Coordinates of C-alpha atoms in Angstrom, one line a residue:
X1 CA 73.2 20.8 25.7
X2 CA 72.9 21.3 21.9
X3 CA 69.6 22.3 20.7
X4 CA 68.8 19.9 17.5
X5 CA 68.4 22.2 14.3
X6 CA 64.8 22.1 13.2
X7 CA 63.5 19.1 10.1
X8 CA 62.1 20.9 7.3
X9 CA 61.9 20.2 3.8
X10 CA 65.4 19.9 2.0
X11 CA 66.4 19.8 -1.6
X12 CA 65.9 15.9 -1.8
X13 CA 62.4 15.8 -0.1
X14 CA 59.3 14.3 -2.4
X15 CA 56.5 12.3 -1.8
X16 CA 57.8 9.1 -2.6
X17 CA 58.5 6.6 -5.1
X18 CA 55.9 6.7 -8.2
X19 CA 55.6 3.0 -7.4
X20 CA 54.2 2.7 -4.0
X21 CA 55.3 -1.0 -3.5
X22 CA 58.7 -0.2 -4.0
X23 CA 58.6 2.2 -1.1
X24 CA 57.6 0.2 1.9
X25 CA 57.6 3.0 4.5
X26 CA 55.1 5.0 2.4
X27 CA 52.9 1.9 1.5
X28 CA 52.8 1.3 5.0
X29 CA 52.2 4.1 6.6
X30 CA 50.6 5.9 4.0
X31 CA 48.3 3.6 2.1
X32 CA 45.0 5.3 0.8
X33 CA 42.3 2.8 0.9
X34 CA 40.1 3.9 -2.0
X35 CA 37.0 2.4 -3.2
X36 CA 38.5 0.1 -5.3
X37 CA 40.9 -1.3 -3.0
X38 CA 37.7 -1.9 -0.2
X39 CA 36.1 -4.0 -3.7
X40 CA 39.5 -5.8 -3.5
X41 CA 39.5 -7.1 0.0
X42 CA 35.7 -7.4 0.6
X43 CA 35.0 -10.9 1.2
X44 CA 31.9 -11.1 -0.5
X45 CA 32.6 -9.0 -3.5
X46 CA 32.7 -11.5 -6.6
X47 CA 34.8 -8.8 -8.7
X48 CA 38.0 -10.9 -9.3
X49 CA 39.8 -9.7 -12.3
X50 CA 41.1 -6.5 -11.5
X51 CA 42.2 -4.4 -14.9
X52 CA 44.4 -1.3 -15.0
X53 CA 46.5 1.0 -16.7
X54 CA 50.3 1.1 -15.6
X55 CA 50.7 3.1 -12.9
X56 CA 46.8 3.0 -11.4
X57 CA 48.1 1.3 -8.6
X58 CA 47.2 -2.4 -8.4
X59 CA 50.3 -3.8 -7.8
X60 CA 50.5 -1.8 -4.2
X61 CA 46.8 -2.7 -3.8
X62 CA 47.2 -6.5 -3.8
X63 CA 50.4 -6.1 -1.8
X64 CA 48.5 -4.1 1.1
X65 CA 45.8 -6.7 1.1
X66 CA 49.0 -9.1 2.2
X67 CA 50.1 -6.7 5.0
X68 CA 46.0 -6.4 5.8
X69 CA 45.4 -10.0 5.6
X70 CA 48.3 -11.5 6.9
X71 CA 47.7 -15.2 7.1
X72 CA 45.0 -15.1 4.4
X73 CA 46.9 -14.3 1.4
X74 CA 48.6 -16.8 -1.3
X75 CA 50.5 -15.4 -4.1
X76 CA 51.1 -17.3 -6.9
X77 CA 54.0 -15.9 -9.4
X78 CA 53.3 -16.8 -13.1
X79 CA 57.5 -16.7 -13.7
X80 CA 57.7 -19.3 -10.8
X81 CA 55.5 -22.1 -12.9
X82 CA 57.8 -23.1 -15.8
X83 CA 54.8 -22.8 -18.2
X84 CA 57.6 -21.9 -20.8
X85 CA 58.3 -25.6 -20.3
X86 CA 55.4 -26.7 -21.7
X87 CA 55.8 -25.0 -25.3
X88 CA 59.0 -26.4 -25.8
X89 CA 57.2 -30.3 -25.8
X90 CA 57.4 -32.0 -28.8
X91 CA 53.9 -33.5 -28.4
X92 CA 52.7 -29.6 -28.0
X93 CA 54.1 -28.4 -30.7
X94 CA 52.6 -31.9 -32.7
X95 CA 48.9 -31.0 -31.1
X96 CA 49.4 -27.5 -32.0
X97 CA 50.1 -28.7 -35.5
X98 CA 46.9 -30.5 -35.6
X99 CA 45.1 -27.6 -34.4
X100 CA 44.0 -29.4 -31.4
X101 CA 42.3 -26.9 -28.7
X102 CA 44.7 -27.4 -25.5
X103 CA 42.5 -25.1 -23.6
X104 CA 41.1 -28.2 -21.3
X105 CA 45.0 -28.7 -20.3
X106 CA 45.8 -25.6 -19.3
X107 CA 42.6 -25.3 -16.9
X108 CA 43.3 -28.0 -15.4
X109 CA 47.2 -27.2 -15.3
X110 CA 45.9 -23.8 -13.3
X111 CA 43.4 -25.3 -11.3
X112 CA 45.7 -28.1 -10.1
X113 CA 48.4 -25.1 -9.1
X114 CA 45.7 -23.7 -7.9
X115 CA 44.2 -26.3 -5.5
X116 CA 47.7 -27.6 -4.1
X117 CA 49.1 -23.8 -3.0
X118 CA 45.9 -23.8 -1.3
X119 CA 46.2 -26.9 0.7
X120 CA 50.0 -26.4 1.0
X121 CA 48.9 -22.9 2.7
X122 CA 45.8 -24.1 4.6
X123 CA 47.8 -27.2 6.0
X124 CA 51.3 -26.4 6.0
X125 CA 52.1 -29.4 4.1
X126 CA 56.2 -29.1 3.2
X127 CA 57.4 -32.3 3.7
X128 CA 56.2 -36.1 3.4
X129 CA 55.0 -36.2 6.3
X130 CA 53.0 -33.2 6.6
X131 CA 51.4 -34.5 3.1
X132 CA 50.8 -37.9 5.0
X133 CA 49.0 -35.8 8.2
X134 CA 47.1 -33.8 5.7
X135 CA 45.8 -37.0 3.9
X136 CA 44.7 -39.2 6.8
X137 CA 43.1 -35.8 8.3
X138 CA 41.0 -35.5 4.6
X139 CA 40.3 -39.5 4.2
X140 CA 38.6 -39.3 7.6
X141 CA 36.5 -36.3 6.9
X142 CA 35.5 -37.6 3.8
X143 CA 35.4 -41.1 4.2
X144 CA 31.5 -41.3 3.9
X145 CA 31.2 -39.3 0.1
X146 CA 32.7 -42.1 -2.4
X147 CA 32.7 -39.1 -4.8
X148 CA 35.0 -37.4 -2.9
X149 CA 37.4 -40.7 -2.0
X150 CA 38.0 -40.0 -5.9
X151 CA 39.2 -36.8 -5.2
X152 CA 41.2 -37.9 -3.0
X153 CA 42.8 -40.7 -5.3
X154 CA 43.8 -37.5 -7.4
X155 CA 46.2 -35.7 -5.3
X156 CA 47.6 -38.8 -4.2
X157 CA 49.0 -39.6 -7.7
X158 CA 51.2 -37.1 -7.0
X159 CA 52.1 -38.0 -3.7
X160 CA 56.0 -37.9 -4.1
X161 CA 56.5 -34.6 -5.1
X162 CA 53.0 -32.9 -3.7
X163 CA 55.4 -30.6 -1.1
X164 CA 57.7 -29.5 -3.8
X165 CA 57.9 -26.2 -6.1
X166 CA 55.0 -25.2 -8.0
X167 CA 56.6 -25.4 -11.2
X168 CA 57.7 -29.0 -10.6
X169 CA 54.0 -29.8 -10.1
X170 CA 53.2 -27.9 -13.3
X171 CA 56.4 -30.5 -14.6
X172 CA 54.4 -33.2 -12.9
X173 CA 50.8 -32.6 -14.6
X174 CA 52.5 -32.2 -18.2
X175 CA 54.6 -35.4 -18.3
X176 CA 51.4 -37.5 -17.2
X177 CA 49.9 -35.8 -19.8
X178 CA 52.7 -36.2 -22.5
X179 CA 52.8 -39.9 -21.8
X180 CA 48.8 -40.7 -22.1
X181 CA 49.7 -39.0 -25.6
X182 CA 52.2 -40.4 -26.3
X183 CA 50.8 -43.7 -25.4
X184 CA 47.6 -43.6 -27.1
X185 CA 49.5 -42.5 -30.6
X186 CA 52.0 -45.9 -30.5
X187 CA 50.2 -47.9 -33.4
X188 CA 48.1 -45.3 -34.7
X189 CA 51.4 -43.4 -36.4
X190 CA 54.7 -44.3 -37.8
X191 CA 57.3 -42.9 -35.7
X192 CA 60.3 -42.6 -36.9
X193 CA 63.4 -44.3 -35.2
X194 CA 63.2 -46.8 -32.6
X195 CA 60.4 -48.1 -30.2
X196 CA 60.6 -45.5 -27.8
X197 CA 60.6 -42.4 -30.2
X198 CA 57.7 -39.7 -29.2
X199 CA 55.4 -37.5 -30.9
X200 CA 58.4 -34.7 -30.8
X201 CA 60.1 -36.4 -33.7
X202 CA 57.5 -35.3 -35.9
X203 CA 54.7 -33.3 -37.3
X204 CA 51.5 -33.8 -38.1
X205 CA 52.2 -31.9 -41.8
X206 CA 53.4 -35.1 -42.7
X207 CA 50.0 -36.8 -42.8
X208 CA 46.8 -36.0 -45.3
X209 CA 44.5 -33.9 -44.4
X210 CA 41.9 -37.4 -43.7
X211 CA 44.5 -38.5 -41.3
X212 CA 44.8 -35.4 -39.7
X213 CA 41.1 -35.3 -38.7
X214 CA 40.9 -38.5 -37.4
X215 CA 44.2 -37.7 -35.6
X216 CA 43.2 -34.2 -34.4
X217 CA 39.8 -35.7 -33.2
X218 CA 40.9 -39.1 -31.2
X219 CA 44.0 -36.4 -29.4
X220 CA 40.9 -33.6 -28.6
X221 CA 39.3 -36.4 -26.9
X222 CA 42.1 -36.9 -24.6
X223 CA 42.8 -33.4 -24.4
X224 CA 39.0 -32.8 -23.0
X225 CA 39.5 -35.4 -20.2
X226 CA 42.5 -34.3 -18.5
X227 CA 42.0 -35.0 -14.5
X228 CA 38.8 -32.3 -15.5
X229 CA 35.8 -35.0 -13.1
X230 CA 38.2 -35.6 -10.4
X231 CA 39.6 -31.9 -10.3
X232 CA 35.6 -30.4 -10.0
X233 CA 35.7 -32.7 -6.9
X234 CA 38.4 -31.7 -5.9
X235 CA 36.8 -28.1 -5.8
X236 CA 34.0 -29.6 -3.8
X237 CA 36.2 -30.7 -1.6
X238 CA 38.1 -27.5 -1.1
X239 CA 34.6 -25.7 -0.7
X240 CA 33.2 -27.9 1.7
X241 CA 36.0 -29.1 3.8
X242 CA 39.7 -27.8 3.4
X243 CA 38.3 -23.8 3.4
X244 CA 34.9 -25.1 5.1
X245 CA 35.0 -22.1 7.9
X246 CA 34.9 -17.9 7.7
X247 CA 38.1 -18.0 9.7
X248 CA 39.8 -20.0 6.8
X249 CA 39.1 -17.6 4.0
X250 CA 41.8 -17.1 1.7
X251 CA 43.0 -14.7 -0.9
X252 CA 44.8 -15.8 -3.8
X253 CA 46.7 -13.5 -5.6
X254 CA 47.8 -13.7 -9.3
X255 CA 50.0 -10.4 -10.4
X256 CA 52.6 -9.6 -12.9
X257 CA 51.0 -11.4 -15.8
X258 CA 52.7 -8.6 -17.9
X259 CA 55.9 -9.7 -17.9
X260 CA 58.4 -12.1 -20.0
X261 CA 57.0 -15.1 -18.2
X262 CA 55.7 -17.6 -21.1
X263 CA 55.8 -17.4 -25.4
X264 CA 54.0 -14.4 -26.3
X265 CA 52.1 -16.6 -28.9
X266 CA 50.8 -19.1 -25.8
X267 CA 50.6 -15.7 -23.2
X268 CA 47.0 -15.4 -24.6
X269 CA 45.3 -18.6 -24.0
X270 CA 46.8 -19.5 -20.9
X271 CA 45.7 -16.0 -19.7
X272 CA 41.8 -16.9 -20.9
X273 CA 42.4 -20.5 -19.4
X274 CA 43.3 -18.9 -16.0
X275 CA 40.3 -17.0 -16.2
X276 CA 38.2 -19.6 -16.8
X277 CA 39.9 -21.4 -13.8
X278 CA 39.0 -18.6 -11.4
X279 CA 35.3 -18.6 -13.1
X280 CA 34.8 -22.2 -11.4
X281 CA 36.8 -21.6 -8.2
X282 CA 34.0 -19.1 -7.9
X283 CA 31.6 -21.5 -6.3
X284 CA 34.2 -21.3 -3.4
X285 CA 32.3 -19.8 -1.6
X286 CA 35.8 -18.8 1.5
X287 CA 37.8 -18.4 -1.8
X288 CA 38.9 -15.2 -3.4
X289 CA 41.2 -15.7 -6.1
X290 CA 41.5 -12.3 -7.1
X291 CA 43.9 -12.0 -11.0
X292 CA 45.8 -8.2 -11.6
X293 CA 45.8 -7.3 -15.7
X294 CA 47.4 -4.5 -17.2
X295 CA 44.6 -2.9 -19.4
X296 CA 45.7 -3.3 -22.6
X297 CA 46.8 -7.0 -21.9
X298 CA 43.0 -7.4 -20.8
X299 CA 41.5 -5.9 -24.2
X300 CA 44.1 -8.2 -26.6
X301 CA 42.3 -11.8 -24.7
X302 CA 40.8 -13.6 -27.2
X303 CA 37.4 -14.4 -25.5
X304 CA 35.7 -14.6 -28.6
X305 CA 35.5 -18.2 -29.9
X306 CA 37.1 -20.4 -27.2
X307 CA 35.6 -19.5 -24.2
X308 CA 31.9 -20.8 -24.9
X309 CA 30.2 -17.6 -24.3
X310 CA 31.8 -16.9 -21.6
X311 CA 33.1 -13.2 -22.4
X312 CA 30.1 -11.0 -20.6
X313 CA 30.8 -13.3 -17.4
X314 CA 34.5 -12.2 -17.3
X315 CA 33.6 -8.8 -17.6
X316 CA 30.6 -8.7 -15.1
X317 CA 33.7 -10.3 -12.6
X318 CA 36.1 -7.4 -13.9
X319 CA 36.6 -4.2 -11.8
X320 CA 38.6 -1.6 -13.8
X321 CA 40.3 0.7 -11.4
X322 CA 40.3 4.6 -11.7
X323 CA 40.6 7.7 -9.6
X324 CA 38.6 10.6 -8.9
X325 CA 40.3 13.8 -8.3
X326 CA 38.9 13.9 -4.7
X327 CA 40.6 10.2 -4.1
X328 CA 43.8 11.5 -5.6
X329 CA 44.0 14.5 -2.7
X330 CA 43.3 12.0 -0.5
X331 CA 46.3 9.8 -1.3
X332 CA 48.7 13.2 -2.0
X333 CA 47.5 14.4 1.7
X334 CA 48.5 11.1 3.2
X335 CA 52.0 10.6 1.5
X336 CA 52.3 14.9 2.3
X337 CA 51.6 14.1 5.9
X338 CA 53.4 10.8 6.4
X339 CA 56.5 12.2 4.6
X340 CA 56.6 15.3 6.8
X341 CA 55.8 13.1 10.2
X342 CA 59.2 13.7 12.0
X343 CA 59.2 17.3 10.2
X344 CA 59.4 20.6 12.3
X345 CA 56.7 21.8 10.3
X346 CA 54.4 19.1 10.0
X347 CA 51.9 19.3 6.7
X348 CA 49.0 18.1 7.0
X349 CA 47.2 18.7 3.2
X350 CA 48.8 18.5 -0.1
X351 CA 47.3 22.1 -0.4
X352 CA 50.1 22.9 2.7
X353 CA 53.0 23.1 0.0
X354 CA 51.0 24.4 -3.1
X355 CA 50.8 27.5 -3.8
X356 CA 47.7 29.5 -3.2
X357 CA 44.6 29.7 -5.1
X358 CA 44.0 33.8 -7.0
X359 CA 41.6 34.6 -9.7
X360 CA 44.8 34.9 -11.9
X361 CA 46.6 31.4 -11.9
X362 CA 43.7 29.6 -10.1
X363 CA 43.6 26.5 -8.6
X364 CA 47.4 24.8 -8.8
X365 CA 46.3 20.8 -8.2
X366 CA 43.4 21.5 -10.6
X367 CA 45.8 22.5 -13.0
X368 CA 48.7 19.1 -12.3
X369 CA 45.6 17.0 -12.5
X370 CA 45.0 18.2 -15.5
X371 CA 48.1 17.2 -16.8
X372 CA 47.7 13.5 -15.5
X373 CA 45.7 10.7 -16.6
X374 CA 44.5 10.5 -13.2
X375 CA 46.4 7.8 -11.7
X376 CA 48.6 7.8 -8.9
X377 CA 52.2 7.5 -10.4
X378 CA 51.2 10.7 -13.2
X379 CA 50.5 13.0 -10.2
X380 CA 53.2 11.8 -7.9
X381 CA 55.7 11.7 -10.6
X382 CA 54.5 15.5 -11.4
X383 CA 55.1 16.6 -7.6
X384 CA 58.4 15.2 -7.5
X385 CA 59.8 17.2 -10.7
X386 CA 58.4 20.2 -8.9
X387 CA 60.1 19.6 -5.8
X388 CA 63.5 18.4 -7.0
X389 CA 62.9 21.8 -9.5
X390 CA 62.4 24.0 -6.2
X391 CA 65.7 22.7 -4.4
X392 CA 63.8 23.2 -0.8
X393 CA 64.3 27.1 -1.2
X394 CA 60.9 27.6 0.1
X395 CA 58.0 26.0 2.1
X396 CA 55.4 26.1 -0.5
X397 CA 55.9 25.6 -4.3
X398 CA 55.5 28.3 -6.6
X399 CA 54.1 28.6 -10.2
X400 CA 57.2 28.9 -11.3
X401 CA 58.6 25.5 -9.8
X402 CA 55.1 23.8 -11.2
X403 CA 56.0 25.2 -14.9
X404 CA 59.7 24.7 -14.8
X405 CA 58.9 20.7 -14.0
X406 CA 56.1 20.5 -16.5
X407 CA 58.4 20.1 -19.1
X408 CA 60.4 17.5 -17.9
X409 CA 57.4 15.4 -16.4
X410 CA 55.8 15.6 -20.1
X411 CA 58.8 14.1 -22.1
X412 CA 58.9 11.1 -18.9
X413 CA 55.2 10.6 -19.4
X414 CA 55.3 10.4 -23.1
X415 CA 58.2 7.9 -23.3
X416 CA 55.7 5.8 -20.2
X417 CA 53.2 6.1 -22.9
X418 CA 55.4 4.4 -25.1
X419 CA 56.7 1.5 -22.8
X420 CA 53.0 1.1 -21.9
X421 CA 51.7 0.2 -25.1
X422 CA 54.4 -0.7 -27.1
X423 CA 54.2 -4.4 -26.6
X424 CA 50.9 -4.4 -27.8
X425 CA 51.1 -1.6 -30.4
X426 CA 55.1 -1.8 -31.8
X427 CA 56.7 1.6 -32.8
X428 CA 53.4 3.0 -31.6
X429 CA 56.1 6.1 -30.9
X430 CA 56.7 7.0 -34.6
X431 CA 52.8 7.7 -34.4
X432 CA 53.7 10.3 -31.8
X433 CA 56.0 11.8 -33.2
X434 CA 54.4 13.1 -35.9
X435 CA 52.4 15.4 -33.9
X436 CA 55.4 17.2 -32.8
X437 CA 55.1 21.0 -32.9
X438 CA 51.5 20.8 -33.9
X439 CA 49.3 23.7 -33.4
X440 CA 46.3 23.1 -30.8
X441 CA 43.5 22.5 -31.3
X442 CA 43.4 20.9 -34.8
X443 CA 40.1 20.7 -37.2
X444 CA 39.3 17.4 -38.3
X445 CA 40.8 17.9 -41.4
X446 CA 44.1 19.3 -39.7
X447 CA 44.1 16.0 -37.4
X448 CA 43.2 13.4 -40.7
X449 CA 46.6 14.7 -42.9
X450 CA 48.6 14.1 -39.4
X451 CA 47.2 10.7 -39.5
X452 CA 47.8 10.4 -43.5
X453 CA 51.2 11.3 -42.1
X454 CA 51.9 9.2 -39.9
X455 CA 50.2 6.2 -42.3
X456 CA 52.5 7.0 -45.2
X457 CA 56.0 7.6 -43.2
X458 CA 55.2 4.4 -40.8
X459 CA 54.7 2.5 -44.5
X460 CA 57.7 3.4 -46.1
X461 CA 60.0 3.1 -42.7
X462 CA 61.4 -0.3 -43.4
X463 CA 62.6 -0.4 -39.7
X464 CA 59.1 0.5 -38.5
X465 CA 58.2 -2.8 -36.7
X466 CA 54.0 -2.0 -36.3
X467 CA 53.4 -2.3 -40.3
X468 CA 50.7 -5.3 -38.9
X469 CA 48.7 -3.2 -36.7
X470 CA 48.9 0.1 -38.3
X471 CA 47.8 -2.4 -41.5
X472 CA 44.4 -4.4 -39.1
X473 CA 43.9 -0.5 -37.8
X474 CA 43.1 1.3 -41.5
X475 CA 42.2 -1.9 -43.4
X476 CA 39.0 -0.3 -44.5
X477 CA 40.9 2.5 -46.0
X478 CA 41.9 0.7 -48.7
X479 CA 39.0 -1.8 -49.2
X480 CA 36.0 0.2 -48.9
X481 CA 36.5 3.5 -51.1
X482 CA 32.9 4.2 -50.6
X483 CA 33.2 4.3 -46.7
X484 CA 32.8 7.3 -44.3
X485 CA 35.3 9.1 -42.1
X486 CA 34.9 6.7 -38.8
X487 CA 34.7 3.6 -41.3
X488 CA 38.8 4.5 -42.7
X489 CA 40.4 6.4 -39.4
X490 CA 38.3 5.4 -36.6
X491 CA 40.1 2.3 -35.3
X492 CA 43.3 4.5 -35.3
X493 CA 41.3 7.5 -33.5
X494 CA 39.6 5.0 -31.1
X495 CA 43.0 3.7 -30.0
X496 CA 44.8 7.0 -29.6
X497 CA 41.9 8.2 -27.5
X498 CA 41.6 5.0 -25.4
X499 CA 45.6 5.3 -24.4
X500 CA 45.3 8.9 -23.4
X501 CA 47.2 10.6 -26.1
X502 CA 44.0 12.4 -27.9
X503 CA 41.0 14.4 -26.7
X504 CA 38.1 14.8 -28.7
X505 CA 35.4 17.4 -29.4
X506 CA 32.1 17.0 -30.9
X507 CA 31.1 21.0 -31.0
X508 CA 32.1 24.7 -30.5
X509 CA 30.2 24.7 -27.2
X510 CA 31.4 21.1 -26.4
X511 CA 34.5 20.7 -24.1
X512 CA 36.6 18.1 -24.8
X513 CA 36.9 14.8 -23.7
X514 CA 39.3 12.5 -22.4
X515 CA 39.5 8.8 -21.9
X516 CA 39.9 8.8 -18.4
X517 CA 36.8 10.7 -17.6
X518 CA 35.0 9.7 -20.5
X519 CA 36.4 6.0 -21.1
X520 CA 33.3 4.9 -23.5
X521 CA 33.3 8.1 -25.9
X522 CA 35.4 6.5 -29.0
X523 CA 33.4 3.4 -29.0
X524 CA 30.5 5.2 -30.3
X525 CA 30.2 5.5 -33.7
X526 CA 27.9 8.3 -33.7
X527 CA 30.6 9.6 -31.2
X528 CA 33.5 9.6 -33.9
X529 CA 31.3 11.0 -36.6
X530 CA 30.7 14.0 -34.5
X531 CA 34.2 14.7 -33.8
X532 CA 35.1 18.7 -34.9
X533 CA 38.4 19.3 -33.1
X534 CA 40.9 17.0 -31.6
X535 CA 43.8 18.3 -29.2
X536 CA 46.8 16.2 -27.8
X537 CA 46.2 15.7 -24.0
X538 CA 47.5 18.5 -21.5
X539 CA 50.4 15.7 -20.5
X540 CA 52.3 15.1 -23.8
X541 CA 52.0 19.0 -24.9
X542 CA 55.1 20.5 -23.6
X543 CA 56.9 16.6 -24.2
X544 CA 56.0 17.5 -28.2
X545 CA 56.5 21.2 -27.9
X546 CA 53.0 21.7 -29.2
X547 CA 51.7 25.3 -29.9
X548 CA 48.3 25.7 -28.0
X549 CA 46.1 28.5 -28.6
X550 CA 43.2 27.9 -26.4
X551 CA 43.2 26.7 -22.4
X552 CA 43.7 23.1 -21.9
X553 CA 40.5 22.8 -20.6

């Protein structure tokens, strides 16, 4: 009989993919449940809007709340809605032209997605006569509450397509919609070409500006009313008898809001409208419709003027997810030990393959943490540069495998810095750049002529595409000469320290701090006033080739 040779680690081991839902067997098995993913799934926890940075792990969250709920979870997929649909309507475009607020529409275009996945879930309803079962079940239970009999009435307008696609439905809502528009503008405006032409044929430039109010004013009208009584009843009706029992609570799950999936230009408001959706669902009370935002995404909403106040409610429903270094060991130790399960030598802490804590080096996962921004995919990504550096020549990593990898983990992090924030802040990389080979720590002064630096080359870079935002950023500097410091460069400072890059210092016995352990530092004014050294965080050092003359920490 042949003895099998003895599992241990080999040149291709690591701890996984950086993003845990694209490895199932690690999700799986090795899924740490950290305090913000217990806020996720806890039934009673109002916290709906969950914001985080790329790579702090929501994504594999929300998907383990599917595996750990089953039965409970609906997912609805922005790119599956054909809300790109919608801005290519000539009477959108016309109402956008008047400056007419289509904020009412898109509510009720999400709560109406909304309210049908639910019921299509809750029900099964896929065919006719599902819808037809579902119906006469509802009309009885309801049959005494005239209020909701006109609930009813509203989902059975759309009654021949209620079992189809969502983005048909979204189809479905907008045509009715275009129509009543459409309708209610025949005889109040000359439209070119024959009887049947529509508001897409033209614009409302063409009219005076007296016109245009009157026009603007009897379309807002319309606007306001869209299916808005009869879709609150609906939510009565969803409270108090579709999802009437504990054992029919349901998750909704809203993800990937981040990508291509509508106009940039109409991204915002329907983003603010969906949260505004989810603000009434609220009163749901076996209803968690819980919506995944990438930070910056979050901070770029324009809650300001359209939402009627509503910005300190969002935020009270918001839970920004971060890790504590204790919570990141935890989830290292789990992927270590899972990925090492069918091993000869089983590990059961990440400590297992580190190497071990002297007086000279000190402590090695203090010193990778350091290097993160203390999410998940930083550290993991770190590990596996020191593993594939180490080849499997050993059982534990040495000092030299976690220095040889830091160099090539700082270049990747820097260029995910990049992809993070470039949507938001184009060319933000040119800003980066000019720190290269900068000596550590810099004086204020040192760290103001990078800035003029990067100010003046980004301005006369005709191919630099963030001449707007660099512009918003040091407005001030050019129209208020009598201004301090903070006034001219703190916007700029604020968002390099808010994305991680910087690390700021208000003293010679002062440490520095960071924006993941001190998140709210560069929103104080008296904060950025203070400010007597600024360093480039531990991560992007080596990726710059920066010359440090002090620890990192």
């Amino acid at each position: 009989m042949t003895q099998s040779r003895p599992r241990r680690r080999g040149a291709n081991f690591n701890l996984g993919a950086e993003q845990a839902e694209a490895d199932k067997r690690l999700l799986h098995s090795a899924f740490y449940a950290s305090d913000d993913y217990l806020t996720i799934s806890d039934k009673d926890d109002r916290r709906c809007f969950i914001i985080a940075r790329t790579g702090s792990g929501k994504s594999a969250a929300l998907q383990q709340l599917k595996e750990d709920s089953r039965d409970h979870v609906v997912r609805v997929i922005p790119e599956d809605l054909s809300l790109q649909y919608i801005t290519n309507l000539g009477v959108m475009r016309f109402l956008d032209g008047l400056e007419v607020t289509l904020d009412p529409l898109f509510i009720a275009l999400w709560k109406h997605v909304l309210l049908v996945e639910l019921i299509q879930h809750r029900y099964n309803v896929n065919t006719p006569a599902a819808k037809a079962t579902f119906l006469a079940t509802l009309r009885d239970k309801i049959r005494k509450d005239p209020g909701k009999r006109a609930a009813l009435e509203y989902l059975e307008e759309f009654q021949n397509r209620f079992w189809v696609e969502a983005d048909q439905r979204v189809r479905e809502v907008t045509e009715k919609f275009e129509e009543r528009i459409n309708k209610e503008a025949k005889g109040k405006i000359a439209l070119p070409g024959s009887a049947d032409a529509t508001l897409g044929a033209t614009t409302g430039d063409t009219f005076s500006s007296e016109v245009r109010t009157e026009l603007a004013d009897r379309f807002q009208r319309i606007v306001n009313e869209t299916q808005m009584a009869r879709l609150n009843k609906m939510i009565n009706v969803l409270d108090e008898d579709i999802l009437e029992s504990r054992q029919n609570f349901t998750y909704v799950v809203i993800d990937d809001l981040d990508r291509d999936w509508v106009d940039e230009k109409l991204a915002n408001a329907l983003i603010r409208c969906l949260f505004r959706a989810v603000l009434d669902l609220q009163r749901v009370t076996n209803l968690k419709v819980i919506v995944a935002l990438r930070t910056n995404i979050f901070e770029h909403l324009d809650f300001g003027h359209r939402s009627g106040g509503q910005e300190e409610k969002f935020r009270a429903l918001a839970l920004r997810m971060r890790w504590t270094s204790t919570q990141l060991q935890d989830l290292l130790t789990e992927r270590i030990r899972v990925a090492t399960s069918d091993f000869d030598v089983k590990l059961r802490s990440i400590y297992d393959i580190l190497p071990r804590t002297n007086t000279t080096r000190g402590d090695a996962l203090d010193y990778m943490f350091q290097r993160t921004l203390m999410r998940p995919r930083d550290i993991i990504a770190f590990f596996n540069e020191a593993l594939s550096i180490s080849g499997g020549r050993a059982e534990r990593l040495t000092w030299d495998d976690i220095k040889g990898a830091e160099d090539s983990y700082s270049r990747k992090r820097l260029l995910a810095l990049r992809d993070e924030w470039k949507t938001s802040y184009p060319g933000i990389y040119s800003i980066f750049e000019v720190f290269e080979g900068a000596s550590l720590p810099m004086s204020v002064e040192e760290f103001t002529r990078k800035l003029d630096d990067a100010i003046t080359q980004t301005a006369g870079d005709p191919s630099f595409e963030g001449t707007d935002w660099i512009y918003e950023l040091t407005a001030k500097m050019w129209t208020h000469s009598d201004g301090s410091w903070a006034d001219w460069y703190g916007p700029l400072v604020s968002l390099l320290y808010n994305i991680g890059f910087i690390g700021c210092k208000t003293g010679s016995r002062s440490e520095f701090q960071f924006a993941q352990n001190s998140p709210d530092f560069a929103g104080r004014a008296r904060n950025l006033e203070s400010i007597t050294d600024v360093t480039i965080h531990p991560a992007f050092q080596m990726g710059l080739d920066v010359r440090v003359s002090y620890p990192a920490h």
